[in-house]
Amino acid sequence: EAVKQWKLKPIGKITDSQWSGLDPAQMGLGPVHAATPILQRHGLGLNDLDAWELNEAFAAQVMGCLEAWKSDDYCREQLGLPGALGALDEDKLNVDGGAIALGHPVGASGARIVLHLLHVLRQKKVRRGMATICIGGGLGGAWASAGGSGSGASGVQPATEPSPAATQREKKRMTPGFTASPTFRWRTPTRCRR
């Protein structure tokens, strides 16, 4: 509504989001637990995305996430997958540097990485990316974004449609009296502006 009211030109949109909680002893691996379900919902692998912003709370945290995705044991035991997701192409990861280089504005890191991801998509003229963050105490968040065409986000769609089960959950969420899970918002994208 605000986009129309103020005649703003979106540079992209958030197409999916996920929050996760894990054992606080694994704090820092929240991005793995938040991004992986998004990839699964859309039938994507780590390198099917054009860019990744993985908030760098500290260097070892990012390295831990990369190693977790490469580990058969971790992916089986912690994520319930048949095996490792593989190695993320580091040329797609934090292409302008992570939070250590760019800044880690506590309380605003999520906004910084999502907006930075949208700018990267636009500058590189690519479509899909993931912004993900770890949160103290063993939490994580991830946002799949579409954009980067330079002409705004109109017409940009995720690579795949939601699964029939996801569509059913969305219909149920729209039913009066149903309390929705905060993690599923397929048809209600948040738009960002310049």
PDB file of C-alpha atoms in Angstrom:
ATOM      1  CA  GLU A   1       0.000   0.000   0.000  1.00  0.00           C
ATOM      2  CA  ALA A   2       2.786   2.448   0.901  1.00  0.00           C
ATOM      3  CA  VAL A   3       4.580   1.611  -2.364  1.00  0.00           C
ATOM      4  CA  LYS A   4       1.529   2.735  -4.330  1.00  0.00           C
ATOM      5  CA  GLN A   5       0.736   5.690  -2.065  1.00  0.00           C
ATOM      6  CA  TRP A   6       4.224   7.182  -2.266  1.00  0.00           C
ATOM      7  CA  LYS A   7       4.872   5.999  -5.861  1.00  0.00           C
ATOM      8  CA  LEU A   8       7.980   4.097  -4.800  1.00  0.00           C
ATOM      9  CA  LYS A   9       9.899   1.859  -7.181  1.00  0.00           C
ATOM     10  CA  PRO A  10      10.782  -1.423  -5.404  1.00  0.00           C
ATOM     11  CA  ILE A  11      14.249  -2.833  -6.023  1.00  0.00           C
ATOM     12  CA  GLY A  12      13.196  -6.323  -4.983  1.00  0.00           C
ATOM     13  CA  LYS A  13      10.996  -8.297  -2.682  1.00  0.00           C
ATOM     14  CA  ILE A  14      11.206 -10.893   0.027  1.00  0.00           C
ATOM     15  CA  THR A  15       9.682 -14.059  -1.401  1.00  0.00           C
ATOM     16  CA  ASP A  16       9.999 -16.343   1.635  1.00  0.00           C
ATOM     17  CA  SER A  17      11.255 -16.286   5.207  1.00  0.00           C
ATOM     18  CA  GLN A  18      12.041 -18.749   7.963  1.00  0.00           C
ATOM     19  CA  TRP A  19      12.989 -18.530  11.642  1.00  0.00           C
ATOM     20  CA  SER A  20      14.687 -21.343  13.487  1.00  0.00           C
ATOM     21  CA  GLY A  21      15.694 -22.331  16.975  1.00  0.00           C
ATOM     22  CA  LEU A  22      18.391 -24.799  17.907  1.00  0.00           C
ATOM     23  CA  ASP A  23      20.385 -25.871  20.923  1.00  0.00           C
ATOM     24  CA  PRO A  24      22.095 -22.741  22.318  1.00  0.00           C
ATOM     25  CA  ALA A  25      25.329 -24.753  22.414  1.00  0.00           C
ATOM     26  CA  GLN A  26      25.223 -24.558  18.586  1.00  0.00           C
ATOM     27  CA  MET A  27      24.695 -20.788  18.562  1.00  0.00           C
ATOM     28  CA  GLY A  28      25.959 -19.421  15.281  1.00  0.00           C
ATOM     29  CA  LEU A  29      24.527 -22.208  13.135  1.00  0.00           C
ATOM     30  CA  GLY A  30      21.055 -20.648  13.048  1.00  0.00           C
ATOM     31  CA  PRO A  31      21.524 -19.575   9.396  1.00  0.00           C
ATOM     32  CA  VAL A  32      21.908 -23.239   8.391  1.00  0.00           C
ATOM     33  CA  HIS A  33      18.659 -24.152  10.157  1.00  0.00           C
ATOM     34  CA  ALA A  34      16.768 -21.156   8.740  1.00  0.00           C
ATOM     35  CA  ALA A  35      18.012 -21.138   5.124  1.00  0.00           C
ATOM     36  CA  THR A  36      17.802 -24.885   4.506  1.00  0.00           C
ATOM     37  CA  PRO A  37      13.979 -25.138   4.778  1.00  0.00           C
ATOM     38  CA  ILE A  38      13.610 -22.259   2.309  1.00  0.00           C
ATOM     39  CA  LEU A  39      15.873 -24.045  -0.155  1.00  0.00           C
ATOM     40  CA  GLN A  40      13.851 -27.244   0.302  1.00  0.00           C
ATOM     41  CA  ARG A  41      10.487 -25.492  -0.187  1.00  0.00           C
ATOM     42  CA  HIS A  42      11.675 -24.092  -3.503  1.00  0.00           C
ATOM     43  CA  GLY A  43      13.570 -27.178  -4.678  1.00  0.00           C
ATOM     44  CA  LEU A  44      16.892 -25.302  -4.707  1.00  0.00           C
ATOM     45  CA  GLY A  45      20.465 -26.183  -3.845  1.00  0.00           C
ATOM     46  CA  LEU A  46      22.955 -23.859  -2.175  1.00  0.00           C
ATOM     47  CA  ASN A  47      24.443 -22.726  -5.489  1.00  0.00           C
ATOM     48  CA  ASP A  48      21.157 -22.274  -7.334  1.00  0.00           C
ATOM     49  CA  LEU A  49      21.015 -18.802  -5.783  1.00  0.00           C
ATOM     50  CA  ASP A  50      22.953 -15.924  -7.311  1.00  0.00           C
ATOM     51  CA  ALA A  51      24.109 -14.286  -4.063  1.00  0.00           C
ATOM     52  CA  TRP A  52      24.240 -14.967  -0.323  1.00  0.00           C
ATOM     53  CA  GLU A  53      24.522 -12.542   2.574  1.00  0.00           C
ATOM     54  CA  LEU A  54      25.359 -14.607   5.636  1.00  0.00           C
ATOM     55  CA  ASN A  55      25.705 -12.159   8.517  1.00  0.00           C
ATOM     56  CA  GLU A  56      29.179 -12.491   9.910  1.00  0.00           C
ATOM     57  CA  ALA A  57      28.766 -12.140  13.658  1.00  0.00           C
ATOM     58  CA  PHE A  58      32.353 -13.377  13.763  1.00  0.00           C
ATOM     59  CA  ALA A  59      34.468 -15.198  11.180  1.00  0.00           C
ATOM     60  CA  ALA A  60      34.315 -18.630  12.813  1.00  0.00           C
ATOM     61  CA  GLN A  61      30.512 -18.479  12.771  1.00  0.00           C
ATOM     62  CA  VAL A  62      30.382 -18.221   8.963  1.00  0.00           C
ATOM     63  CA  MET A  63      33.006 -20.954   8.626  1.00  0.00           C
ATOM     64  CA  GLY A  64      30.923 -23.183  10.932  1.00  0.00           C
ATOM     65  CA  CYS A  65      27.832 -22.708   8.738  1.00  0.00           C
ATOM     66  CA  LEU A  66      29.762 -23.560   5.581  1.00  0.00           C
ATOM     67  CA  GLU A  67      31.171 -26.698   7.214  1.00  0.00           C
ATOM     68  CA  ALA A  68      27.744 -27.765   8.534  1.00  0.00           C
ATOM     69  CA  TRP A  69      26.267 -27.739   5.012  1.00  0.00           C
ATOM     70  CA  LYS A  70      29.207 -29.862   3.799  1.00  0.00           C
ATOM     71  CA  SER A  71      28.815 -32.438   6.580  1.00  0.00           C
ATOM     72  CA  ASP A  72      26.802 -35.602   5.882  1.00  0.00           C
ATOM     73  CA  ASP A  73      26.526 -36.251   9.621  1.00  0.00           C
ATOM     74  CA  TYR A  74      25.363 -32.740  10.523  1.00  0.00           C
ATOM     75  CA  CYS A  75      22.819 -32.572   7.714  1.00  0.00           C
ATOM     76  CA  ARG A  76      21.434 -36.015   8.603  1.00  0.00           C
ATOM     77  CA  GLU A  77      21.392 -35.645  12.397  1.00  0.00           C
ATOM     78  CA  GLN A  78      20.477 -31.969  12.773  1.00  0.00           C
ATOM     79  CA  LEU A  79      18.514 -31.148   9.622  1.00  0.00           C
ATOM     80  CA  GLY A  80      16.939 -34.521   8.845  1.00  0.00           C
ATOM     81  CA  LEU A  81      18.368 -34.576   5.324  1.00  0.00           C
ATOM     82  CA  PRO A  82      19.636 -37.685   3.535  1.00  0.00           C
ATOM     83  CA  GLY A  83      23.131 -36.184   3.295  1.00  0.00           C
ATOM     84  CA  ALA A  84      25.161 -33.010   2.958  1.00  0.00           C
ATOM     85  CA  LEU A  85      23.850 -30.067   0.946  1.00  0.00           C
ATOM     86  CA  GLY A  86      27.382 -29.480  -0.323  1.00  0.00           C
ATOM     87  CA  ALA A  87      29.798 -26.584  -0.573  1.00  0.00           C
ATOM     88  CA  LEU A  88      28.508 -23.063  -1.078  1.00  0.00           C
ATOM     89  CA  ASP A  89      30.358 -21.245  -3.861  1.00  0.00           C
ATOM     90  CA  GLU A  90      32.268 -18.647  -1.850  1.00  0.00           C
ATOM     91  CA  ASP A  91      32.275 -16.281  -4.847  1.00  0.00           C
ATOM     92  CA  LYS A  92      28.545 -15.844  -4.157  1.00  0.00           C
ATOM     93  CA  LEU A  93      28.993 -15.301  -0.410  1.00  0.00           C
ATOM     94  CA  ASN A  94      29.204 -11.821   1.136  1.00  0.00           C
ATOM     95  CA  VAL A  95      30.588 -10.442  -2.118  1.00  0.00           C
ATOM     96  CA  ASP A  96      31.387  -7.024  -0.621  1.00  0.00           C
ATOM     97  CA  GLY A  97      32.671  -8.429   2.661  1.00  0.00           C
ATOM     98  CA  GLY A  98      30.812  -9.517   5.755  1.00  0.00           C
ATOM     99  CA  ALA A  99      29.826  -7.683   8.902  1.00  0.00           C
ATOM    100  CA  ILE A 100      33.420  -7.630  10.122  1.00  0.00           C
ATOM    101  CA  ALA A 101      34.316  -5.440   7.123  1.00  0.00           C
ATOM    102  CA  LEU A 102      31.032  -3.572   6.612  1.00  0.00           C
ATOM    103  CA  GLY A 103      29.734  -3.259  10.154  1.00  0.00           C
ATOM    104  CA  HIS A 104      27.485  -5.218  12.461  1.00  0.00           C
ATOM    105  CA  PRO A 105      24.817  -2.745  13.616  1.00  0.00           C
ATOM    106  CA  VAL A 106      23.296  -4.715  16.497  1.00  0.00           C
ATOM    107  CA  GLY A 107      19.528  -4.462  16.254  1.00  0.00           C
ATOM    108  CA  ALA A 108      19.666  -3.489  12.575  1.00  0.00           C
ATOM    109  CA  SER A 109      21.784  -6.272  11.066  1.00  0.00           C
ATOM    110  CA  GLY A 110      18.776  -7.986   9.486  1.00  0.00           C
ATOM    111  CA  ALA A 111      17.750  -4.825   7.665  1.00  0.00           C
ATOM    112  CA  ARG A 112      21.348  -4.188   6.582  1.00  0.00           C
ATOM    113  CA  ILE A 113      21.896  -7.630   5.076  1.00  0.00           C
ATOM    114  CA  VAL A 114      18.536  -7.782   3.281  1.00  0.00           C
ATOM    115  CA  LEU A 115      18.992  -4.326   1.752  1.00  0.00           C
ATOM    116  CA  HIS A 116      22.623  -5.074   0.873  1.00  0.00           C
ATOM    117  CA  LEU A 117      21.545  -8.335  -0.797  1.00  0.00           C
ATOM    118  CA  LEU A 118      18.964  -6.479  -2.900  1.00  0.00           C
ATOM    119  CA  HIS A 119      21.622  -3.981  -3.996  1.00  0.00           C
ATOM    120  CA  VAL A 120      24.001  -6.834  -4.916  1.00  0.00           C
ATOM    121  CA  LEU A 121      21.270  -8.536  -6.974  1.00  0.00           C
ATOM    122  CA  ARG A 122      20.542  -5.293  -8.796  1.00  0.00           C
ATOM    123  CA  GLN A 123      24.205  -4.421  -9.419  1.00  0.00           C
ATOM    124  CA  LYS A 124      25.005  -7.884 -10.755  1.00  0.00           C
ATOM    125  CA  LYS A 125      21.728  -8.036 -12.724  1.00  0.00           C
ATOM    126  CA  VAL A 126      20.796 -11.373 -11.185  1.00  0.00           C
ATOM    127  CA  ARG A 127      17.552 -12.555  -9.620  1.00  0.00           C
ATOM    128  CA  ARG A 128      17.755 -14.719  -6.520  1.00  0.00           C
ATOM    129  CA  GLY A 129      19.518 -14.436  -3.217  1.00  0.00           C
ATOM    130  CA  MET A 130      19.416 -15.390   0.447  1.00  0.00           C
ATOM    131  CA  ALA A 131      20.065 -13.187   3.462  1.00  0.00           C
ATOM    132  CA  THR A 132      20.524 -15.065   6.716  1.00  0.00           C
ATOM    133  CA  ILE A 133      21.522 -14.257  10.261  1.00  0.00           C
ATOM    134  CA  CYS A 134      22.338 -15.947  13.543  1.00  0.00           C
ATOM    135  CA  ILE A 135      20.836 -14.615  16.734  1.00  0.00           C
ATOM    136  CA  GLY A 136      22.249 -15.059  20.230  1.00  0.00           C
ATOM    137  CA  GLY A 137      20.879 -17.983  22.214  1.00  0.00           C
ATOM    138  CA  GLY A 138      20.618 -20.362  19.251  1.00  0.00           C
ATOM    139  CA  LEU A 139      18.222 -18.683  16.849  1.00  0.00           C
ATOM    140  CA  GLY A 140      18.446 -17.976  13.136  1.00  0.00           C
ATOM    141  CA  GLY A 141      16.544 -16.153  10.436  1.00  0.00           C
ATOM    142  CA  ALA A 142      16.621 -16.255   6.654  1.00  0.00           C
ATOM    143  CA  TRP A 143      14.966 -14.335   3.852  1.00  0.00           C
ATOM    144  CA  ALA A 144      14.842 -15.362   0.206  1.00  0.00           C
ATOM    145  CA  SER A 145      14.814 -12.320  -2.055  1.00  0.00           C
ATOM    146  CA  ALA A 146      14.086 -11.666  -5.686  1.00  0.00           C
ATOM    147  CA  GLY A 147      15.167  -8.618  -7.621  1.00  0.00           C
ATOM    148  CA  GLY A 148      18.205  -7.123  -9.200  1.00  0.00           C
ATOM    149  CA  SER A 149      16.866  -6.387 -12.660  1.00  0.00           C
ATOM    150  CA  GLY A 150      17.420  -2.654 -12.250  1.00  0.00           C
ATOM    151  CA  SER A 151      13.797  -2.024 -13.152  1.00  0.00           C
ATOM    152  CA  GLY A 152      12.294  -2.861  -9.802  1.00  0.00           C
ATOM    153  CA  ALA A 153      10.678  -6.067  -8.675  1.00  0.00           C
ATOM    154  CA  SER A 154       7.522  -6.018 -10.738  1.00  0.00           C
ATOM    155  CA  GLY A 155       7.088  -9.352 -12.419  1.00  0.00           C
ATOM    156  CA  VAL A 156       9.955 -11.049 -10.546  1.00  0.00           C
ATOM    157  CA  GLN A 157       8.780 -14.380  -9.225  1.00  0.00           C
ATOM    158  CA  PRO A 158      10.474 -17.180  -7.300  1.00  0.00           C
ATOM    159  CA  ALA A 159      11.948 -19.927  -9.484  1.00  0.00           C
ATOM    160  CA  THR A 160       9.314 -22.421  -8.422  1.00  0.00           C
ATOM    161  CA  GLU A 161       5.792 -22.279  -7.139  1.00  0.00           C
ATOM    162  CA  PRO A 162       5.085 -23.473  -3.596  1.00  0.00           C
ATOM    163  CA  SER A 163       4.373 -27.136  -3.078  1.00  0.00           C
ATOM    164  CA  PRO A 164       0.719 -28.285  -2.818  1.00  0.00           C
ATOM    165  CA  ALA A 165       1.208 -28.706   0.957  1.00  0.00           C
ATOM    166  CA  ALA A 166       2.532 -25.139   1.239  1.00  0.00           C
ATOM    167  CA  THR A 167      -0.408 -23.847  -0.807  1.00  0.00           C
ATOM    168  CA  GLN A 168      -2.808 -25.703   1.485  1.00  0.00           C
ATOM    169  CA  ARG A 169      -1.130 -24.175   4.573  1.00  0.00           C
ATOM    170  CA  GLU A 170      -1.477 -20.717   3.035  1.00  0.00           C
ATOM    171  CA  LYS A 171      -5.196 -21.248   2.339  1.00  0.00           C
ATOM    172  CA  LYS A 172      -5.651 -22.435   5.909  1.00  0.00           C
ATOM    173  CA  ARG A 173      -3.739 -19.396   7.190  1.00  0.00           C
ATOM    174  CA  MET A 174      -6.236 -17.135   5.413  1.00  0.00           C
ATOM    175  CA  THR A 175      -9.168 -18.887   7.101  1.00  0.00           C
ATOM    176  CA  PRO A 176     -10.840 -16.763   9.838  1.00  0.00           C
ATOM    177  CA  GLY A 177      -9.982 -17.998  13.311  1.00  0.00           C
ATOM    178  CA  PHE A 178      -6.774 -19.768  12.223  1.00  0.00           C
ATOM    179  CA  THR A 179      -3.587 -18.630  13.953  1.00  0.00           C
ATOM    180  CA  ALA A 180      -0.791 -18.738  11.429  1.00  0.00           C
ATOM    181  CA  SER A 181       2.789 -19.735  11.985  1.00  0.00           C
ATOM    182  CA  PRO A 182       4.993 -16.634  11.688  1.00  0.00           C
ATOM    183  CA  THR A 183       7.398 -18.529   9.408  1.00  0.00           C
ATOM    184  CA  PHE A 184       5.156 -18.934   6.363  1.00  0.00           C
ATOM    185  CA  ARG A 185       4.334 -15.814   4.390  1.00  0.00           C
ATOM    186  CA  TRP A 186       4.437 -16.895   0.726  1.00  0.00           C
ATOM    187  CA  ARG A 187       1.893 -14.463  -0.709  1.00  0.00           C
ATOM    188  CA  THR A 188       2.640 -11.458   1.478  1.00  0.00           C
ATOM    189  CA  PRO A 189       6.081 -10.213   0.312  1.00  0.00           C
ATOM    190  CA  THR A 190       7.694  -7.215   1.956  1.00  0.00           C
ATOM    191  CA  ARG A 191       8.924  -4.706  -0.589  1.00  0.00           C
ATOM    192  CA  CYS A 192      12.016  -2.592  -0.142  1.00  0.00           C
ATOM    193  CA  ARG A 193      12.730   0.744  -1.749  1.00  0.00           C
ATOM    194  CA  ARG A 194      15.872   2.671  -2.688  1.00  0.00           C
TER     195      ARG A 194
END
